[in-house]
XYZ file of C-alpha atoms in Angstrom:
500
model
C 33.417 64.292 75.562
C 35.052 60.680 74.698
C 31.206 59.635 73.972
C 30.284 62.002 71.423
C 33.956 60.944 69.497
C 32.811 57.819 69.568
C 29.162 59.057 67.931
C 31.419 60.443 65.299
C 33.955 57.939 64.406
C 30.614 55.873 64.650
C 28.402 58.055 62.685
C 31.479 58.390 59.924
C 31.990 54.957 59.855
C 28.018 54.274 59.413
C 28.547 56.579 56.789
C 31.500 54.921 54.612
C 29.207 51.488 55.181
C 25.862 52.421 53.760
C 27.671 54.202 51.094
C 30.048 51.180 50.571
C 26.716 49.133 50.840
C 24.610 51.576 48.298
C 27.953 51.092 45.699
C 28.007 47.250 46.105
C 23.793 46.556 45.683
C 24.187 49.112 42.457
C 27.039 47.134 41.334
C 24.942 44.026 42.311
C 22.574 45.735 40.358
C 24.128 46.263 37.664
C 25.800 42.950 37.384
C 22.208 41.243 38.204
C 21.761 43.119 34.678
C 24.311 41.663 32.788
C 23.630 38.439 34.503
C 20.278 38.171 33.146
C 21.423 39.574 30.090
C 24.218 37.254 29.998
C 21.597 34.580 30.367
C 18.427 35.503 27.706
C 21.304 35.771 25.396
C 23.185 32.132 26.377
C 19.548 31.214 25.975
C 18.448 32.527 23.075
C 22.527 30.504 21.503
C 21.019 27.419 23.096
C 17.423 27.933 20.983
C 19.280 28.380 18.104
C 21.760 25.773 18.371
C 18.468 23.786 18.922
C 17.020 24.906 16.007
C 19.013 24.597 14.047
C 20.024 21.748 15.322
C 16.646 20.113 14.683
C 17.245 21.478 10.828
C 20.237 19.942 10.063
C 18.675 16.444 11.440
C 15.530 17.473 8.707
C 17.758 18.620 6.031
C 20.094 15.248 7.084
C 16.454 12.828 6.611
C 15.412 14.830 3.566
C 18.421 14.023 1.751
C 18.401 10.947 2.679
C 14.646 10.839 1.453
C 15.614 11.877 -1.658
C 18.380 10.157 -1.990
C 16.188 6.938 -1.639
C 13.766 8.694 -3.758
C 16.260 9.651 -6.922
C 17.274 5.624 -6.723
C 12.912 4.161 -6.650
C 13.050 7.236 -9.566
C 16.589 5.915 -11.351
C 15.243 2.720 -10.974
C 11.521 3.922 -12.562
C 13.623 5.049 -15.272
C 16.110 2.036 -16.470
C 12.138 0.356 -16.295
C 10.655 2.895 -18.633
C 13.629 3.304 -20.635
C 13.075 -0.663 -20.864
C 10.030 -0.138 -22.036
C 10.592 2.571 -24.411
C 12.573 0.151 -25.990
C 10.124 -2.243 -25.890
C 7.904 -0.612 -27.578
C 10.303 1.484 -30.516
C 11.605 -2.168 -31.560
C 8.061 -3.147 -31.175
C 6.839 0.471 -33.131
C 10.004 -0.464 -36.320
C 8.783 -3.628 -36.469
C 5.131 -2.263 -37.256
C 7.386 -0.144 -39.790
C 8.274 -3.029 -41.355
C 5.270 -4.125 -41.722
C 3.855 -1.197 -43.270
C 6.847 -0.464 -45.717
C 5.862 -4.393 -46.828
C 2.211 -3.499 -47.230
C 4.007 -0.352 -49.304
C 5.995 -2.995 -51.357
C 3.748 -5.097 -51.387
C 1.015 -2.387 -52.330
C 3.739 -0.819 -55.667
C 3.733 -4.764 -56.866
C -0.256 -5.244 -56.425
C -0.134 -1.197 -58.303
C 2.385 -2.539 -60.929
C 0.621 -6.251 -61.341
C -2.775 -4.090 -61.868
C -0.677 -1.576 -64.240
C 0.303 -5.162 -66.130
C -3.391 -6.563 -66.776
C -4.999 -3.320 -67.311
C -1.705 -3.053 -70.646
C -2.666 -6.770 -70.817
C -6.572 -6.419 -71.092
C -6.476 -3.314 -73.307
C -4.204 -5.586 -75.962
C -6.627 -8.269 -75.407
C -9.224 -6.003 -76.327
C -7.845 -4.539 -79.125
C -7.433 -7.466 -80.103
C -11.172 -8.902 -79.169
C -12.387 -5.852 -81.101
C -10.527 -6.919 -84.030
C -11.667 -10.682 -84.066
C -14.899 -9.935 -83.457
C -16.313 -9.485 -87.083
C -14.279 -13.159 -87.560
C -16.336 -14.279 -84.745
C -20.039 -12.550 -85.403
C -19.676 -14.355 -89.225
C -18.468 -17.771 -87.090
C -20.445 -17.475 -84.059
C -23.738 -17.148 -87.740
C -21.958 -19.890 -89.514
C -21.996 -21.995 -86.488
C -25.303 -21.371 -85.845
C -26.714 -22.148 -89.465
C -24.500 -25.788 -88.652
C -26.454 -25.914 -85.689
C -29.171 -26.082 -87.736
C -28.338 -28.774 -90.504
C -27.204 -30.679 -87.259
C -30.614 -30.542 -85.272
C -32.256 -31.093 -89.125
C -29.704 -34.313 -88.590
C -30.030 -35.092 -85.290
C -33.601 -35.080 -85.579
C -33.372 -36.955 -88.711
C -30.908 -39.632 -87.130
C -33.078 -40.470 -84.309
C -35.877 -41.068 -86.483
C -33.233 -43.054 -87.872
C -32.805 -45.045 -84.494
C -36.175 -45.745 -83.599
C -37.100 -47.449 -87.037
C -33.551 -49.387 -85.852
C -34.987 -50.725 -82.483
C -38.090 -50.759 -84.177
C -36.257 -53.320 -86.586
C -34.235 -54.804 -83.466
C -37.769 -55.724 -81.113
C -39.232 -57.190 -84.153
C -35.750 -59.270 -84.769
C -35.281 -60.266 -81.481
C -38.715 -61.226 -81.951
C -37.939 -63.199 -84.951
C -35.318 -64.808 -83.327
C -37.338 -65.735 -80.339
C -39.674 -67.773 -82.711
C -36.631 -69.295 -84.008
C -35.619 -70.242 -80.152
C -39.073 -71.189 -79.522
C -39.068 -73.209 -82.635
C -35.515 -74.408 -82.050
C -36.157 -75.169 -78.177
C -39.081 -76.873 -79.848
C -36.779 -79.336 -82.216
C -34.128 -78.813 -79.001
C -36.311 -80.743 -76.512
C -37.242 -84.733 -77.345
C -40.114 -84.147 -74.224
C -41.892 -82.144 -72.082
C -40.055 -83.204 -69.162
C -36.727 -81.936 -70.032
C -38.090 -78.722 -71.708
C -39.586 -78.611 -67.799
C -36.636 -79.463 -66.431
C -34.146 -76.724 -68.339
C -37.245 -74.465 -67.687
C -36.547 -75.223 -63.613
C -32.941 -74.665 -64.881
C -33.604 -71.441 -65.924
C -35.724 -69.999 -63.540
C -33.587 -70.791 -60.557
C -30.952 -68.882 -62.178
C -32.705 -65.959 -62.425
C -33.905 -66.352 -58.393
C -30.535 -66.263 -57.605
C -29.573 -63.384 -60.271
C -32.819 -61.352 -58.463
C -31.588 -62.218 -54.895
C -27.978 -61.268 -55.692
C -29.627 -57.865 -56.900
C -31.737 -57.449 -54.095
C -28.850 -57.884 -51.692
C -26.996 -55.612 -53.579
C -29.906 -52.921 -53.228
C -29.915 -53.605 -49.354
C -26.287 -53.307 -48.717
C -26.835 -50.047 -50.750
C -29.934 -49.003 -48.617
C -27.481 -49.384 -45.927
C -24.325 -47.415 -46.940
C -27.136 -45.191 -47.501
C -28.776 -44.704 -44.060
C -25.301 -45.139 -43.034
C -24.142 -42.632 -45.229
C -26.813 -40.539 -44.140
C -26.391 -40.750 -40.670
C -22.541 -39.944 -40.587
C -23.667 -37.033 -43.061
C -25.775 -35.888 -39.777
C -23.599 -36.752 -37.521
C -21.211 -34.471 -39.343
C -23.119 -31.894 -39.574
C -24.040 -31.897 -36.205
C -20.385 -32.016 -35.162
C -19.845 -29.480 -37.454
C -21.968 -26.937 -36.052
C -20.335 -28.350 -32.373
C -17.111 -26.746 -33.463
C -18.518 -24.059 -34.897
C -19.913 -23.166 -32.653
C -16.669 -23.826 -30.513
C -15.173 -21.687 -32.968
C -17.207 -18.657 -31.813
C -17.074 -19.330 -28.291
C -13.149 -19.461 -28.540
C -13.576 -16.430 -30.190
C -15.332 -14.670 -27.873
C -13.758 -15.949 -25.439
C -10.373 -14.237 -26.778
C -11.684 -10.913 -27.331
C -13.046 -11.099 -23.908
C -9.840 -12.329 -22.512
C -7.475 -9.837 -24.423
C -10.050 -6.877 -22.966
C -9.387 -7.927 -19.722
C -5.586 -8.509 -20.489
C -5.274 -4.629 -21.631
C -7.690 -4.024 -18.788
C -5.780 -5.925 -16.336
C -2.114 -3.747 -17.835
C -3.926 -1.322 -17.610
C -5.079 -1.662 -14.185
C -1.123 -3.262 -13.325
C 0.270 0.370 -14.378
C -2.012 2.132 -12.133
C -1.297 0.031 -9.259
C 2.705 0.253 -10.326
C 2.247 3.994 -9.828
C 0.487 3.608 -6.453
C 3.091 1.517 -5.067
C 5.883 3.801 -6.391
C 3.674 7.202 -4.744
C 3.072 5.111 -1.616
C 6.507 4.060 -0.986
C 7.928 7.156 -1.340
C 5.135 7.975 0.718
C 7.164 5.393 2.747
C 10.053 6.515 2.597
C 9.758 10.295 3.845
C 7.397 8.066 7.104
C 10.449 6.204 7.792
C 12.826 9.214 7.198
C 10.647 11.202 10.150
C 10.139 7.856 12.277
C 14.740 7.587 11.665
C 14.632 10.784 12.782
C 12.159 10.932 16.170
C 13.933 7.813 17.134
C 17.189 9.899 17.070
C 15.583 12.456 18.997
C 13.991 10.043 21.458
C 17.323 8.602 22.171
C 19.574 11.262 22.578
C 17.356 12.865 24.758
C 16.969 9.741 27.385
C 20.245 10.093 27.535
C 19.705 13.540 28.546
C 17.763 12.586 30.923
C 19.895 9.339 31.858
C 22.299 12.031 32.291
C 20.525 14.356 34.859
C 18.978 11.896 37.039
C 21.097 9.220 37.146
C 21.585 5.469 36.028
C 20.086 3.939 39.187
C 16.413 6.130 38.933
C 16.039 5.126 35.679
C 17.526 1.603 35.667
C 14.894 1.361 38.088
C 11.949 2.668 35.571
C 12.663 0.392 33.356
C 12.613 -1.997 35.866
C 9.203 -1.763 36.901
C 8.503 -1.364 33.661
C 9.433 -4.561 33.143
C 7.877 -6.461 35.739
C 4.615 -5.044 34.488
C 4.726 -6.913 31.646
C 5.465 -9.689 33.324
C 2.260 -9.229 35.303
C 0.542 -8.573 32.630
C 0.819 -11.883 30.921
C 0.488 -13.980 33.883
C -3.340 -12.047 33.922
C -5.733 -12.336 36.865
C -4.456 -10.377 39.993
C -1.142 -9.875 38.639
C -2.902 -7.713 35.494
C -4.779 -6.004 38.706
C -1.547 -5.088 40.000
C -0.176 -3.470 37.004
C -3.676 -1.477 36.041
C -2.987 -0.070 39.631
C 0.041 1.638 38.845
C -0.559 4.929 37.253
C 3.749 5.748 36.602
C 5.603 8.747 37.640
C 4.738 11.487 38.777
C 6.278 13.946 35.321
C 3.790 11.707 33.505
C 0.590 12.504 34.616
C 0.673 15.836 34.736
C 1.597 18.447 32.548
C 2.106 22.758 32.119
C 2.893 25.322 30.392
C 6.128 25.689 29.301
C 7.065 29.088 30.707
C 6.923 27.470 34.206
C 8.971 24.185 33.088
C 12.554 25.476 35.551
C 9.691 26.300 38.197
C 7.987 22.722 38.714
C 11.787 21.144 37.759
C 13.210 22.579 40.770
C 10.452 21.837 43.653
C 10.791 18.430 42.681
C 13.929 17.621 42.362
C 14.071 14.066 41.609
C 10.216 13.740 42.857
C 9.154 13.620 39.239
C 11.045 10.989 39.325
C 8.355 8.930 41.945
C 6.234 6.440 40.621
C 2.151 6.569 42.083
C 0.432 3.047 42.983
C -2.949 2.871 44.150
C -1.415 1.709 47.882
C 1.019 0.504 49.534
C 0.303 -2.638 48.582
C 0.989 -2.391 45.336
C 4.148 -1.320 45.157
C 4.872 -3.747 47.997
C 4.013 -6.014 44.809
C 6.004 -4.349 42.811
C 9.019 -4.246 44.269
C 9.263 -8.446 45.699
C 8.856 -9.547 42.063
C 11.803 -6.602 41.129
C 14.143 -8.177 43.653
C 12.539 -11.842 42.675
C 13.896 -10.924 39.159
C 17.503 -9.256 40.814
C 16.537 -6.532 38.405
C 18.814 -3.456 38.975
C 17.652 0.491 38.876
C 16.222 2.484 42.463
C 12.056 2.879 42.395
C 10.757 5.686 45.388
C 7.294 4.715 45.259
C 4.061 7.236 46.176
C 0.859 5.330 47.325
C -2.211 7.376 46.717
C -3.977 5.642 49.483
C -0.439 7.124 51.442
C -0.431 10.223 50.813
C -1.057 12.807 53.421
C -1.779 17.008 52.478
C -3.110 20.577 53.951
C -5.223 22.729 52.451
C -3.617 25.431 51.616
C -4.582 29.411 52.272
C -3.032 30.868 49.775
C -2.625 35.005 49.640
C -4.446 36.835 46.934
C -2.057 38.771 45.502
C -1.426 39.420 41.655
C 2.589 38.696 42.219
C 2.079 35.659 43.723
C 0.458 32.197 42.035
C 0.091 28.636 43.653
C 2.000 26.134 41.606
C -0.673 23.263 41.966
C -3.051 25.839 40.327
C -0.897 26.058 36.570
C -0.075 21.688 36.451
C -2.981 19.741 34.817
C -4.635 16.200 35.617
C -6.548 14.400 36.693
C -8.447 14.040 39.897
C -7.361 11.022 41.004
C -3.774 12.492 41.375
C -4.620 14.994 43.192
C -2.986 13.796 46.934
C 0.377 12.941 44.902
C 0.395 16.168 43.120
C -0.924 18.698 46.096
C 1.934 17.042 48.638
C 4.545 17.755 46.321
C 3.144 20.606 44.568
C 0.979 22.229 47.071
C 3.046 24.286 49.560
C 5.047 26.410 47.120
C 4.032 29.894 45.372
C 5.172 31.059 41.874
C 5.815 34.173 42.067
C 6.604 37.290 39.249
C 10.434 37.997 40.960
C 12.567 37.356 43.864
C 11.879 40.158 46.302
C 8.319 39.369 45.659
C 9.066 35.966 46.724
C 10.971 36.445 50.070
C 8.511 39.104 50.835
C 5.966 36.619 51.551
C 8.136 33.809 51.956
C 8.488 35.395 55.501
C 4.928 36.199 55.840
C 4.187 32.522 55.401
C 3.894 29.004 55.704
C 5.084 28.933 52.219
C 7.654 28.295 49.379
C 7.734 30.843 46.769
C 9.790 30.367 43.686
C 10.045 32.558 40.419
C 10.139 31.414 36.683
C 14.016 31.478 36.685
C 13.908 28.570 39.352
C 15.052 30.779 42.346
C 13.357 29.236 45.276
C 13.109 30.886 48.575
C 12.091 28.698 51.433
C 9.840 29.715 54.333
C 12.780 28.483 56.286
C 14.916 31.353 55.248
C 16.705 29.738 52.867
C 17.786 30.861 49.359
C 18.816 28.805 46.123
C 18.921 28.864 42.751
C 21.236 29.991 40.121
C 21.259 29.245 36.036
C 19.548 25.276 34.606
C 20.047 25.698 31.599
C 17.490 24.811 29.254
C 17.834 21.625 28.181
C 18.593 20.013 31.626
C 15.305 20.865 32.819
C 13.608 17.258 32.973
C 10.066 18.333 32.863
C 10.858 19.694 29.181
C 12.399 16.981 28.306
C 9.814 14.485 28.449
C 7.716 16.199 27.974
C 8.756 16.121 24.395
C 9.441 12.950 24.618
C 6.002 12.217 25.047
C 4.473 14.466 22.779
C 6.887 13.090 19.846
C 6.205 9.244 21.431
C 5.701 6.226 18.418
C 3.227 3.978 18.032
C 3.948 0.995 18.936
C 7.136 1.578 21.616
C 5.943 1.660 25.387
C 9.206 3.566 26.535
C 7.186 5.943 27.383
C 3.379 5.143 27.868
C 1.295 7.857 30.517
C -1.046 3.872 32.184
C -3.957 5.763 33.253
C -5.738 2.607 34.153
C -7.820 2.357 36.889
C -8.047 -0.545 39.531
């Protein structure tokens, strides 16, 4: 009887407990649904905030670009206004010249009219005096004929006078001869006088010849000088033509160069605007990278990222030294997170699975890691560093269950074959499951850890971890976005893929 009562009580308590358990399960499912909805809303809000922040930065960047473009356009406008003023002054000068030409033309027209009037008056006067002119012309012709006859008579008279003069001269010579005959008392005296006259005549002849020679020399010099001057005139004429051609060519070249200068000025303005836009984009990218780097530092801790920076300083030192040190630098492959990529949908799962192992440094061998650590210590560089030497990593190939609800995480990662050991060492024992129930079931029946896309993790040892993880605080997402936004020449997030 007692056992029956105890059974009844226990059965009643069991039913109450099951009922309460069902209520709790219902509430849990409802709470899970609400939590999921809130998480989704929070995720959407975070994405929207991120999108709006990006749009705000872009708007600020465009506004700055527009301001600088406005300044450039203002300067260009000022230059154009200056050129416009210069052209207006030139046009005014040309108009003044045209007006001056018009004034000159009007003066010339007035002068032409006056001359036409004068011509008309003179023509009328000429018509009036023409009969008198004709009469005078006829009288002149008659006088000319009479004068010609008189001139002919005068010429005949002159001929007779010359003949008379010759006869007179001959008579004078005869008288002189007769007088000289009486002048000289002897033949010797006469010969002496003749010799004296002969010398005088010879001297006069020599003087005339010297004068003729001098005149001929002057004529030759003048002829040579004339030829020289004509040659020089020809040379100067050719030089003038050359200068004129050169000036024409220079003017043409000047206008072509001016046209090219205007074209290049326009191109320079366009390039300046493009450069300004690129600088704005560059500033925006640098700002985004800086924010992401700050977010990464807040997540991973100062020591880890200081260690990353210290390793890069050591590698730079090795490359500057060259030789065997450069081989050491080339045997460093970067952090784990820098050597693979994956789809955005599994960022959270990858982040939870690897944790801070994302920032482990992959090297070819333990010797390389030791050399880098020794140099860090020698330079007294700050930070913490964990190396993954590929020659020391040991992993076991796993048998994954054949299920549509679970896939190996390693199969969703993209990496170079030489990093297979590092990837399998970290991600080889993890499955990505459809939901938490599937993850729990597979983890119990296999030697594999399971994780959902939301980051809820079930260990094969029985531990269950999870909770909401903000998308903006996922290191995988941040660093891969930083790698995609990598700036040319910026070595902040350079991936080292050189082989030894």
